[in-house]
CSV table of C-alpha atoms in Angstrom, one decimal:
chain,number,residue,atom,x,y,z
A,1,UNK,CA,15.0,17.7,0.9
A,2,UNK,CA,15.0,16.8,4.6
A,3,UNK,CA,14.4,13.4,6.2
A,4,UNK,CA,11.8,13.7,8.9
A,5,UNK,CA,11.4,11.7,12.2
A,6,UNK,CA,8.6,9.8,10.5
A,7,UNK,CA,10.8,8.7,7.6
A,8,UNK,CA,13.8,8.0,9.6
A,9,UNK,CA,11.9,5.8,11.9
A,10,UNK,CA,10.5,3.9,8.9
A,11,UNK,CA,13.9,3.1,7.7
A,12,UNK,CA,14.9,2.0,11.1
A,13,UNK,CA,11.9,-0.4,11.6
A,14,UNK,CA,12.2,-1.9,8.0
A,15,UNK,CA,16.1,-2.5,8.7
A,16,UNK,CA,15.5,-4.3,11.9
A,17,UNK,CA,12.8,-6.4,10.5
A,18,UNK,CA,14.7,-7.8,7.6
A,19,UNK,CA,17.9,-8.9,9.3
A,20,UNK,CA,17.0,-11.5,12.0
A,21,UNK,CA,20.1,-13.2,13.2
A,22,UNK,CA,18.7,-16.7,12.7
A,23,UNK,CA,17.8,-15.9,8.9
A,24,UNK,CA,20.8,-14.0,7.9
A,25,UNK,CA,22.8,-17.1,7.1
A,26,UNK,CA,20.1,-18.5,4.8
A,27,UNK,CA,19.7,-16.3,1.8
A,28,UNK,CA,17.8,-17.3,-1.3
A,29,UNK,CA,17.9,-15.8,-4.8
A,30,UNK,CA,14.8,-14.5,-6.4
A,31,UNK,CA,14.6,-17.5,-8.7
A,32,UNK,CA,14.8,-20.1,-6.0
A,33,UNK,CA,11.0,-20.7,-6.2
A,34,UNK,CA,10.2,-19.3,-9.6
A,35,UNK,CA,10.5,-21.0,-12.9
A,36,UNK,CA,12.0,-18.0,-14.9
A,37,UNK,CA,11.4,-19.7,-18.3
A,38,UNK,CA,7.6,-20.2,-17.7
A,39,UNK,CA,5.4,-17.3,-18.6
A,40,UNK,CA,2.6,-17.1,-16.0
A,41,UNK,CA,-0.8,-15.5,-16.0
A,42,UNK,CA,-1.7,-12.5,-13.6
A,43,UNK,CA,-2.4,-13.4,-9.9
A,44,UNK,CA,-5.6,-11.5,-8.8
A,45,UNK,CA,-7.5,-11.2,-5.7
A,46,UNK,CA,-10.4,-9.0,-4.8
A,47,UNK,CA,-11.5,-8.0,-1.1
A,48,UNK,CA,-14.9,-6.9,0.0
A,49,UNK,CA,-15.9,-5.6,3.4
A,50,UNK,CA,-19.5,-4.4,4.4
A,51,UNK,CA,-20.7,-3.1,7.7
A,52,UNK,CA,-24.4,-1.8,8.5
A,53,UNK,CA,-25.8,-0.5,11.9
A,54,UNK,CA,-29.2,0.5,12.7
A,55,UNK,CA,-31.2,1.9,15.6
A,56,UNK,CA,-29.7,4.9,17.4
A,57,UNK,CA,-27.1,4.9,14.9
A,58,UNK,CA,-27.5,4.2,11.1
A,59,UNK,CA,-24.4,3.8,9.3
A,60,UNK,CA,-23.3,2.1,6.0
A,61,UNK,CA,-19.6,1.2,5.4
A,62,UNK,CA,-18.3,-0.4,2.3
A,63,UNK,CA,-14.6,-1.4,1.4
A,64,UNK,CA,-13.3,-2.9,-1.8
A,65,UNK,CA,-9.8,-3.7,-3.1
A,66,UNK,CA,-8.3,-5.4,-6.0
A,67,UNK,CA,-4.6,-6.6,-6.1
A,68,UNK,CA,-2.9,-7.6,-9.3
A,69,UNK,CA,0.7,-9.3,-9.6
A,70,UNK,CA,2.9,-11.1,-11.9
A,71,UNK,CA,6.5,-12.1,-11.5
A,72,UNK,CA,8.1,-13.8,-14.5
A,73,UNK,CA,11.6,-13.7,-16.1
A,74,UNK,CA,13.1,-10.2,-15.7
A,75,UNK,CA,9.8,-8.4,-14.8
A,76,UNK,CA,7.7,-8.0,-11.7
A,77,UNK,CA,4.5,-6.1,-12.0
A,78,UNK,CA,1.8,-5.3,-9.3
A,79,UNK,CA,-1.2,-3.0,-9.0
A,80,UNK,CA,-3.8,-2.0,-6.5
A,81,UNK,CA,-7.2,-0.4,-6.6
A,82,UNK,CA,-8.5,0.6,-3.2
A,83,UNK,CA,-11.9,2.2,-2.4
A,84,UNK,CA,-13.5,3.0,0.7
A,85,UNK,CA,-16.9,4.7,1.4
A,86,UNK,CA,-18.9,5.5,4.6
A,87,UNK,CA,-22.3,7.1,5.3
A,88,UNK,CA,-24.2,8.0,8.4
A,89,UNK,CA,-27.7,9.2,8.9
A,90,UNK,CA,-28.4,12.3,10.9
A,91,UNK,CA,-31.0,11.3,13.5
A,92,UNK,CA,-32.4,14.7,13.8
A,93,UNK,CA,-33.1,15.5,10.2
A,94,UNK,CA,-33.0,12.1,8.5
A,95,UNK,CA,-30.3,13.2,6.1
A,96,UNK,CA,-27.5,10.9,5.0
A,97,UNK,CA,-24.1,12.5,5.8
A,98,UNK,CA,-21.0,11.2,3.9
A,99,UNK,CA,-18.2,10.6,6.4
A,100,UNK,CA,-15.7,8.9,4.1
A,101,UNK,CA,-15.0,8.4,0.5
A,102,UNK,CA,-11.6,7.5,-0.6
A,103,UNK,CA,-10.0,6.2,-3.6
A,104,UNK,CA,-6.4,4.9,-4.0
A,105,UNK,CA,-4.7,3.5,-7.1
A,106,UNK,CA,-1.1,2.5,-7.6
A,107,UNK,CA,1.0,0.7,-10.2
A,108,UNK,CA,4.5,-0.6,-10.3
A,109,UNK,CA,6.9,-2.4,-12.4
A,110,UNK,CA,10.3,-3.7,-11.5
A,111,UNK,CA,12.9,-4.8,-14.2
A,112,UNK,CA,15.3,-7.3,-12.7
A,113,UNK,CA,19.0,-7.1,-13.8
A,114,UNK,CA,18.7,-11.0,-14.5
A,115,UNK,CA,16.0,-13.5,-13.8
A,116,UNK,CA,18.0,-14.7,-10.8
A,117,UNK,CA,19.0,-11.3,-9.5
A,118,UNK,CA,17.6,-9.7,-6.4
A,119,UNK,CA,18.4,-6.2,-7.6
A,120,UNK,CA,16.1,-4.2,-9.9
A,121,UNK,CA,15.1,-0.9,-11.1
A,122,UNK,CA,11.5,0.2,-10.5
A,123,UNK,CA,8.8,2.6,-11.9
A,124,UNK,CA,6.0,3.6,-9.5
A,125,UNK,CA,2.9,5.7,-9.8
A,126,UNK,CA,0.0,6.4,-7.5
A,127,UNK,CA,-3.2,8.5,-7.4
A,128,UNK,CA,-5.5,9.1,-4.3
A,129,UNK,CA,-8.7,11.2,-4.0
A,130,UNK,CA,-10.0,11.8,-0.4
A,131,UNK,CA,-11.5,15.1,0.3
A,132,UNK,CA,-11.7,14.4,4.1
A,133,UNK,CA,-7.9,14.0,4.2
A,134,UNK,CA,-7.4,17.9,3.6
A,135,UNK,CA,-6.5,17.2,-0.1
A,136,UNK,CA,-8.7,17.0,-3.0
A,137,UNK,CA,-6.2,14.6,-4.6
A,138,UNK,CA,-2.5,13.4,-4.2
A,139,UNK,CA,-0.3,11.9,-7.1
A,140,UNK,CA,3.0,10.5,-7.1
A,141,UNK,CA,5.6,9.2,-9.8
A,142,UNK,CA,8.9,7.8,-8.7
A,143,UNK,CA,11.8,5.6,-10.2
A,144,UNK,CA,14.8,4.1,-8.4
A,145,UNK,CA,16.5,0.8,-7.1
A,146,UNK,CA,14.7,-2.1,-5.6
A,147,UNK,CA,16.1,-5.2,-3.9
A,148,UNK,CA,14.3,-8.4,-2.8
A,149,UNK,CA,16.1,-10.4,0.0
A,150,UNK,CA,14.6,-14.0,0.5
A,151,UNK,CA,15.5,-15.5,3.9
A,152,UNK,CA,13.5,-18.8,3.4
A,153,UNK,CA,11.0,-20.2,1.1
A,154,UNK,CA,8.2,-18.6,3.1
A,155,UNK,CA,9.7,-15.1,4.0
A,156,UNK,CA,11.0,-12.3,1.9
A,157,UNK,CA,11.4,-8.6,2.0
A,158,UNK,CA,11.4,-5.9,-0.7
A,159,UNK,CA,13.3,-2.5,-0.3
A,160,UNK,CA,13.0,0.5,-2.6
A,161,UNK,CA,14.4,3.9,-2.8
A,162,UNK,CA,14.4,6.5,-5.4
A,163,UNK,CA,13.6,10.1,-6.5
A,164,UNK,CA,10.2,11.2,-7.7
A,165,UNK,CA,7.5,14.0,-8.2
A,166,UNK,CA,4.3,14.6,-6.5
A,167,UNK,CA,1.3,16.8,-7.2
A,168,UNK,CA,-1.5,17.6,-4.9
A,169,UNK,CA,-4.5,19.9,-4.4
A,170,UNK,CA,-5.1,21.1,-0.9
A,171,UNK,CA,-8.7,21.8,0.6
A,172,UNK,CA,-9.0,24.7,3.1
A,173,UNK,CA,-12.4,25.3,4.7
A,174,UNK,CA,-14.1,23.2,2.1
A,175,UNK,CA,-12.5,25.2,-1.0
A,176,UNK,CA,-10.0,23.7,-3.3
A,177,UNK,CA,-6.7,25.5,-3.5
A,178,UNK,CA,-4.3,25.8,-6.4
A,179,UNK,CA,-2.4,22.7,-7.4
A,180,UNK,CA,1.0,22.3,-5.7
A,181,UNK,CA,4.0,20.2,-6.9
A,182,UNK,CA,7.4,19.1,-5.6
A,183,UNK,CA,10.3,16.7,-5.9
A,184,UNK,CA,10.3,13.9,-3.5
A,185,UNK,CA,12.6,11.0,-2.3
A,186,UNK,CA,10.5,7.8,-2.0
A,187,UNK,CA,11.4,5.0,0.4
A,188,UNK,CA,9.4,1.9,0.8
A,189,UNK,CA,9.7,-1.7,2.2
A,190,UNK,CA,7.4,-4.8,2.2
A,191,UNK,CA,7.5,-8.1,4.3
A,192,UNK,CA,5.6,-11.2,3.3
A,193,UNK,CA,5.6,-14.4,5.4
A,194,UNK,CA,3.7,-17.6,4.8
A,195,UNK,CA,3.1,-18.4,8.5
A,196,UNK,CA,1.6,-21.7,7.2
A,197,UNK,CA,0.1,-23.1,4.2
A,198,UNK,CA,-3.1,-21.5,5.0
A,199,UNK,CA,-2.2,-18.1,6.7
A,200,UNK,CA,0.0,-15.3,5.6
A,201,UNK,CA,1.3,-12.1,7.4
A,202,UNK,CA,2.1,-8.8,5.2
A,203,UNK,CA,3.6,-5.5,6.3
A,204,UNK,CA,4.3,-2.5,4.0
A,205,UNK,CA,5.3,0.9,4.4
A,206,UNK,CA,6.3,3.7,2.3
A,207,UNK,CA,7.2,7.4,2.8
A,208,UNK,CA,7.5,10.2,0.3
A,209,UNK,CA,9.8,12.9,1.6
A,210,UNK,CA,9.1,16.5,0.0
A,211,UNK,CA,10.0,19.9,0.8
A,212,UNK,CA,7.0,20.9,2.6
A,213,UNK,CA,5.1,17.7,3.1
A,214,UNK,CA,6.0,14.1,3.9
A,215,UNK,CA,3.4,11.4,3.3
A,216,UNK,CA,3.6,8.1,4.9
A,217,UNK,CA,1.4,5.0,4.3
A,218,UNK,CA,1.5,1.8,6.3
A,219,UNK,CA,-0.4,-1.5,6.5
A,220,UNK,CA,-0.2,-4.7,8.4
A,221,UNK,CA,-2.4,-7.7,7.8
A,222,UNK,CA,-3.0,-11.2,8.5
A,223,UNK,CA,-5.1,-13.5,6.3
A,224,UNK,CA,-6.2,-17.1,6.7
A,225,UNK,CA,-7.6,-19.4,4.1
A,226,UNK,CA,-11.3,-20.5,4.4
A,227,UNK,CA,-10.8,-22.8,1.3
A,228,UNK,CA,-8.6,-22.9,-1.8
A,229,UNK,CA,-9.9,-19.4,-3.3
A,230,UNK,CA,-11.4,-17.8,-0.3
A,231,UNK,CA,-9.8,-16.2,2.8
A,232,UNK,CA,-10.6,-14.0,5.7
A,233,UNK,CA,-8.2,-10.9,6.2
A,234,UNK,CA,-7.7,-8.7,9.2
A,235,UNK,CA,-5.7,-5.4,8.4
A,236,UNK,CA,-4.8,-2.1,10.2
A,237,UNK,CA,-3.7,0.8,7.8
A,238,UNK,CA,-2.6,4.3,8.3
A,239,UNK,CA,-1.8,7.5,6.3
A,240,UNK,CA,0.0,10.3,7.7
A,241,UNK,CA,0.6,13.8,6.1
A,242,UNK,CA,3.3,16.0,8.0
A,243,UNK,CA,1.6,19.2,6.7
A,244,UNK,CA,-1.9,20.3,6.1
A,245,UNK,CA,-2.9,23.8,5.0
A,246,UNK,CA,-6.3,23.3,6.8
A,247,UNK,CA,-5.1,23.0,10.4
A,248,UNK,CA,-8.5,21.8,11.5
A,249,UNK,CA,-7.9,18.4,9.8
A,250,UNK,CA,-6.1,15.4,11.4
A,251,UNK,CA,-2.8,14.6,9.9
A,252,UNK,CA,-3.3,10.8,10.7
A,253,UNK,CA,-6.0,8.6,9.2
A,254,UNK,CA,-6.4,5.1,10.2
A,255,UNK,CA,-8.4,2.3,8.9
A,256,UNK,CA,-9.2,-1.1,10.5
A,257,UNK,CA,-11.0,-3.6,8.4
A,258,UNK,CA,-12.0,-7.3,8.2
A,259,UNK,CA,-12.6,-8.4,4.7
A,260,UNK,CA,-13.2,-11.5,2.6
A,261,UNK,CA,-10.6,-12.1,-0.1
A,262,UNK,CA,-11.3,-14.0,-3.2
A,263,UNK,CA,-8.1,-15.2,-5.4
A,264,UNK,CA,-8.6,-15.9,-8.9
């Protein structure tokens, strides 16, 4: 396997973000703000965004996302379901044209070496369907080492690295090709900062380095609470594939969204 420019840049950015000089002397363990003896329920949040236009251009865009998380004793779990769909009406024919249809699922469990430890081992899996990306589907499983560094009560970062396996089915000229598979190396990082009691900043990035293709995902978001359970969120996300069999497709897909987030 070879580390591409994208993956090396990812590692450099994450390393820079997580070692601010002012914070390096204040290191908190994972259990500093967690009662490791108490069994907690799942934390869940649902996002929803809608956009409709009419007149010279008629479009419909729908985005929904569900996040699940639980952090207790020796275990940390999280899962994501993310769906996006957009349609546009052809003004000449009146036909509705599908311009976007993407589903992304991921799940991960980390086993901490002890409730107070910042180190853990993880198991990760993801599956994505997006025919407009040049692949009918892409799937990944990975295992490896993870570490959480808490610099204050409001700021922490996660690092992960480990080997894995990926499968995908390319699409060329609208025709699905044979399934491909390869070994990968997965690197990921996440930064969470509670700016105030009512606002939060989140940045996450991952790269899966394979023999032929390197897939990189990143997202930056800022959210502000409207009340105790409802928040407004602005996010910018991108997915990049270093290799596509269909050269007519763009390697980078981006998504900018404003959504309402309901926590329950």
